[in-house]
Amino acid sequence: AQSVTQLGSHVSVSEGALVLLRCNYSSSVPPYLFWYVQYPNQGLQLLLKYTTGATLVKGINGFEAEFKKSETSFHLTKPSAHMSDAAEYFCAVIRSGGSYIPTFGRGTSLIVHP
Amino acid sequence: GAVVSQHPSWVICKSGTSVKIECRSLDFQATTMFWYRQFPKQSLMLMATSNEGSKATYEQGVEKDKFLINHASLTLSTLTVTSAHPEDSSFYICSARNGGQPQHFGDGTRLSIL
């Protein structure tokens, strides 16, 4: 079975500051990893994903994440936060070769201060 | 890109009524659709998985007679909450995928039972 842990239910940053949202996973086989963003009263939008290949993955809106197998981590970063980045962020893991049903983390709420 | 439309986006109804939520894949064939429930400030909880033309597979603890799922075509799945009660109030999100491709999410339905 796979699982996802997102450290910190809330992360607060100033506009222009670095954004770091943490995600650690457990999986018995090589995982596929995803970050989704959810704005109020909306569904989930895929930010980026890692399946195979390059471990540093770039996504939409200036976000990127790095797959670190040794640390079982897939942290999401953005060099400079914008007010529009305020939202809920979910990390998810899919076990490769399995049913392709993701397991979601509990989510991290990103708060951006002016 | 792949678009999933969910309707209605918001519904308020009296206790005891049944509510139907539609999920449509607009520009791709959805061999599999998923229904999630999300409580405030929490992650998505998978309710059921449905493959076109087959009976839905419900997750443990989800009442199949309460939450009726139909996936009659490759572009449409419906979730019917039967005899809804206030405790069924929640945010329901569908997603759809074609084969082993990543899921695409609808914008969710806010269900409020009075």
Coordinates of C-alpha atoms in Angstrom, one line a residue:
Chain A
A1 CA 0.0 0.0 0.0
Q2 CA 1.1 3.6 -0.5
S3 CA 0.6 6.6 1.7
V4 CA 1.3 10.4 1.6
T5 CA 2.2 12.7 4.4
Q6 CA 2.1 16.4 4.0
L7 CA 3.8 18.2 6.8
G8 CA 2.0 21.3 7.9
S9 CA -1.7 21.9 7.3
H10 CA -1.0 25.6 6.8
V11 CA 2.0 27.4 5.3
S12 CA 2.1 31.2 5.5
V13 CA 4.5 33.3 3.3
S14 CA 4.9 36.9 2.3
E15 CA 4.3 37.8 -1.3
G16 CA 7.6 37.4 -3.2
A17 CA 9.0 34.9 -0.7
L18 CA 10.0 31.3 -1.4
V19 CA 7.2 28.7 -1.2
L20 CA 8.0 25.3 0.1
L21 CA 5.3 22.7 0.6
R22 CA 6.5 19.3 1.9
C23 CA 5.4 15.9 0.9
N24 CA 6.8 12.5 1.9
Y25 CA 5.5 9.2 0.5
S26 CA 5.7 5.6 1.2
S27 CA 5.4 3.0 -1.6
S28 CA 6.6 -0.5 -2.0
V29 CA 7.3 0.0 -5.7
P30 CA 8.5 3.0 -7.7
P31 CA 5.8 5.6 -7.4
Y32 CA 4.2 8.1 -9.6
L33 CA 3.8 11.4 -7.7
F34 CA 1.6 14.4 -8.3
W35 CA 0.8 17.8 -6.9
Y36 CA -2.6 19.3 -7.3
V37 CA -4.0 22.7 -6.5
Q38 CA -7.6 23.4 -5.4
Y39 CA -9.1 26.8 -5.3
P40 CA -12.2 27.5 -3.2
N41 CA -15.3 25.6 -4.4
Q42 CA -13.4 24.1 -7.3
G43 CA -12.1 20.7 -8.2
L44 CA -8.4 19.8 -8.4
Q45 CA -6.0 21.1 -11.1
L46 CA -2.8 19.2 -11.8
L47 CA 0.2 21.3 -11.1
L48 CA 2.9 18.7 -12.1
K49 CA 3.7 15.1 -12.0
Y50 CA 6.7 12.7 -11.8
T51 CA 6.6 9.3 -13.4
T52 CA 10.0 8.5 -14.7
G53 CA 13.1 10.3 -16.0
A54 CA 14.3 13.7 -14.7
T55 CA 13.8 14.0 -11.0
L56 CA 13.2 17.8 -11.1
V57 CA 9.8 18.4 -12.6
K58 CA 8.5 21.8 -13.7
G59 CA 4.8 22.5 -13.6
I60 CA 2.4 25.3 -14.3
N61 CA 2.4 28.7 -12.6
G62 CA 6.1 28.6 -11.8
F63 CA 6.0 25.6 -9.5
E64 CA 8.5 22.8 -9.5
A65 CA 9.1 19.7 -7.4
E66 CA 12.0 17.3 -7.0
F67 CA 11.7 13.6 -6.5
K68 CA 14.2 12.4 -4.0
K69 CA 14.1 8.6 -3.7
S70 CA 16.6 8.5 -0.8
E71 CA 14.4 10.9 1.2
T72 CA 11.1 9.5 -0.1
S73 CA 10.1 13.1 -0.7
F74 CA 8.5 15.2 -3.4
H75 CA 8.5 18.7 -2.1
L76 CA 6.8 21.5 -4.0
T77 CA 8.6 24.9 -4.4
K78 CA 8.1 28.2 -6.1
P79 CA 10.8 30.9 -5.9
S80 CA 8.4 33.9 -5.5
A81 CA 4.9 33.6 -4.1
H82 CA 2.0 35.6 -5.7
M83 CA -1.2 36.4 -4.0
S84 CA -3.0 34.2 -6.6
D85 CA -1.1 31.2 -5.3
A86 CA -3.2 31.1 -2.1
A87 CA -5.0 27.8 -2.3
E88 CA -5.1 24.3 -1.0
Y89 CA -2.4 22.0 -2.3
F90 CA -2.5 18.2 -2.4
C91 CA 0.2 15.7 -2.9
A92 CA -0.7 12.3 -4.3
V93 CA 1.0 9.0 -5.0
I94 CA 0.1 6.3 -7.4
R95 CA 1.7 2.9 -7.3
S96 CA 3.2 2.3 -10.7
G97 CA 1.9 -0.9 -12.3
G98 CA -1.1 -0.8 -10.1
S99 CA -4.7 0.3 -10.4
Y100 CA -3.6 4.0 -11.0
I101 CA -5.9 5.2 -8.2
P102 CA -4.1 7.9 -6.3
T103 CA -3.8 8.3 -2.6
F104 CA -4.0 11.9 -1.5
G105 CA -2.3 13.7 1.3
R106 CA -4.4 15.7 3.8
G107 CA -3.6 18.9 2.0
T108 CA -1.7 22.1 2.8
S109 CA -3.3 25.5 2.8
L110 CA -1.0 28.1 1.4
I111 CA -1.6 31.6 2.8
V112 CA 0.1 34.5 1.0
H113 CA 0.4 37.8 2.9
P114 CA 0.8 41.1 1.0
Chain B
G1 CA -6.6 19.8 -22.7
A2 CA -8.9 17.2 -21.2
V3 CA -12.0 18.8 -19.6
V4 CA -14.4 17.3 -17.1
S5 CA -17.7 19.1 -16.5
Q6 CA -19.7 18.5 -13.3
H7 CA -23.2 19.7 -12.9
P8 CA -24.7 21.2 -10.9
S9 CA -22.0 23.2 -9.1
W10 CA -24.3 23.9 -6.1
V11 CA -27.5 22.4 -4.9
I12 CA -29.6 23.0 -1.9
C13 CA -32.5 20.7 -1.1
K14 CA -34.8 19.4 1.6
S15 CA -34.0 16.4 3.7
G16 CA -35.5 13.2 2.2
T17 CA -35.1 14.2 -1.4
S18 CA -32.8 12.5 -3.9
V19 CA -30.1 14.5 -5.8
K20 CA -28.4 13.6 -9.0
I21 CA -25.0 14.9 -9.9
E22 CA -23.6 14.5 -13.4
C23 CA -20.0 14.2 -14.5
R24 CA -19.1 14.5 -18.2
S25 CA -15.8 14.1 -20.0
L26 CA -16.1 16.7 -22.8
D27 CA -13.2 15.9 -25.1
F28 CA -12.1 12.4 -24.3
Q29 CA -13.5 9.0 -23.6
A30 CA -13.5 8.2 -19.9
T31 CA -13.1 4.5 -19.4
T32 CA -13.0 5.0 -15.7
M33 CA -14.7 7.6 -13.5
F34 CA -14.2 8.3 -9.8
W35 CA -16.4 9.9 -7.2
Y36 CA -14.9 11.6 -4.2
R37 CA -16.3 13.3 -1.2
Q38 CA -14.5 16.1 0.5
F39 CA -15.2 17.5 4.0
P40 CA -14.2 21.0 4.9
K41 CA -10.4 21.5 5.2
Q42 CA -9.8 17.8 4.5
S43 CA -8.5 15.7 1.7
L44 CA -10.5 13.8 -0.9
M45 CA -12.1 10.6 0.1
L46 CA -12.6 8.1 -2.7
M47 CA -16.2 6.8 -2.6
A48 CA -16.3 4.6 -5.7
T49 CA -14.7 3.7 -9.0
S50 CA -16.8 3.0 -12.0
N51 CA -15.9 1.6 -15.4
E52 CA -18.1 2.2 -18.3
G53 CA -20.8 -0.5 -18.6
S54 CA -19.9 -2.1 -15.3
K55 CA -21.1 -1.8 -11.8
A56 CA -19.3 0.6 -9.6
T57 CA -16.8 -0.6 -7.0
Y58 CA -17.4 1.1 -3.7
E59 CA -14.9 1.8 -1.1
Q60 CA -15.3 0.3 2.4
G61 CA -17.8 2.2 4.4
V62 CA -19.6 3.7 1.5
E63 CA -23.3 2.7 1.3
K64 CA -24.0 1.6 -2.3
D65 CA -27.7 1.9 -1.8
K66 CA -27.3 5.5 -0.6
F67 CA -24.9 6.6 -3.3
L68 CA -26.1 5.2 -6.6
I69 CA -23.5 5.4 -9.4
N70 CA -24.2 4.9 -13.0
H71 CA -21.6 5.0 -15.8
A72 CA -23.7 4.2 -18.9
S73 CA -21.5 5.8 -21.5
L74 CA -17.9 6.7 -22.1
T75 CA -18.6 10.3 -21.4
L76 CA -21.1 10.4 -18.6
S77 CA -21.3 9.1 -15.0
T78 CA -24.0 10.1 -12.5
L79 CA -24.0 10.0 -8.7
T80 CA -27.4 10.0 -7.1
V81 CA -27.6 10.7 -3.3
T82 CA -30.9 8.9 -2.3
S83 CA -33.0 10.2 0.5
A84 CA -30.5 12.8 1.4
H85 CA -30.0 13.9 5.0
P86 CA -28.1 16.8 6.5
E87 CA -25.1 14.5 7.2
D88 CA -24.8 14.0 3.5
S89 CA -24.0 17.6 3.0
S90 CA -20.5 17.8 1.5
F91 CA -18.4 18.7 -1.5
Y92 CA -18.6 15.9 -4.1
I93 CA -15.9 15.8 -6.8
C94 CA -15.8 13.5 -9.9
S95 CA -12.8 12.7 -12.0
A96 CA -12.3 10.8 -15.2
R97 CA -9.5 9.2 -17.0
N98 CA -8.9 7.2 -20.2
G99 CA -7.0 4.0 -19.6
G100 CA -3.8 4.6 -17.6
Q101 CA -3.7 8.3 -18.2
P102 CA -3.9 10.7 -15.2
Q103 CA -7.3 11.7 -13.9
H104 CA -8.9 15.0 -14.8
F105 CA -11.2 16.5 -12.1
G106 CA -14.5 18.2 -12.3
D107 CA -15.1 21.5 -10.4
G108 CA -17.1 19.8 -7.8
T109 CA -20.7 20.0 -6.5
R110 CA -21.5 21.6 -3.2
L111 CA -24.5 19.7 -1.7
S112 CA -26.4 21.3 1.1
I113 CA -29.3 19.4 2.7
L114 CA -31.6 21.4 4.9

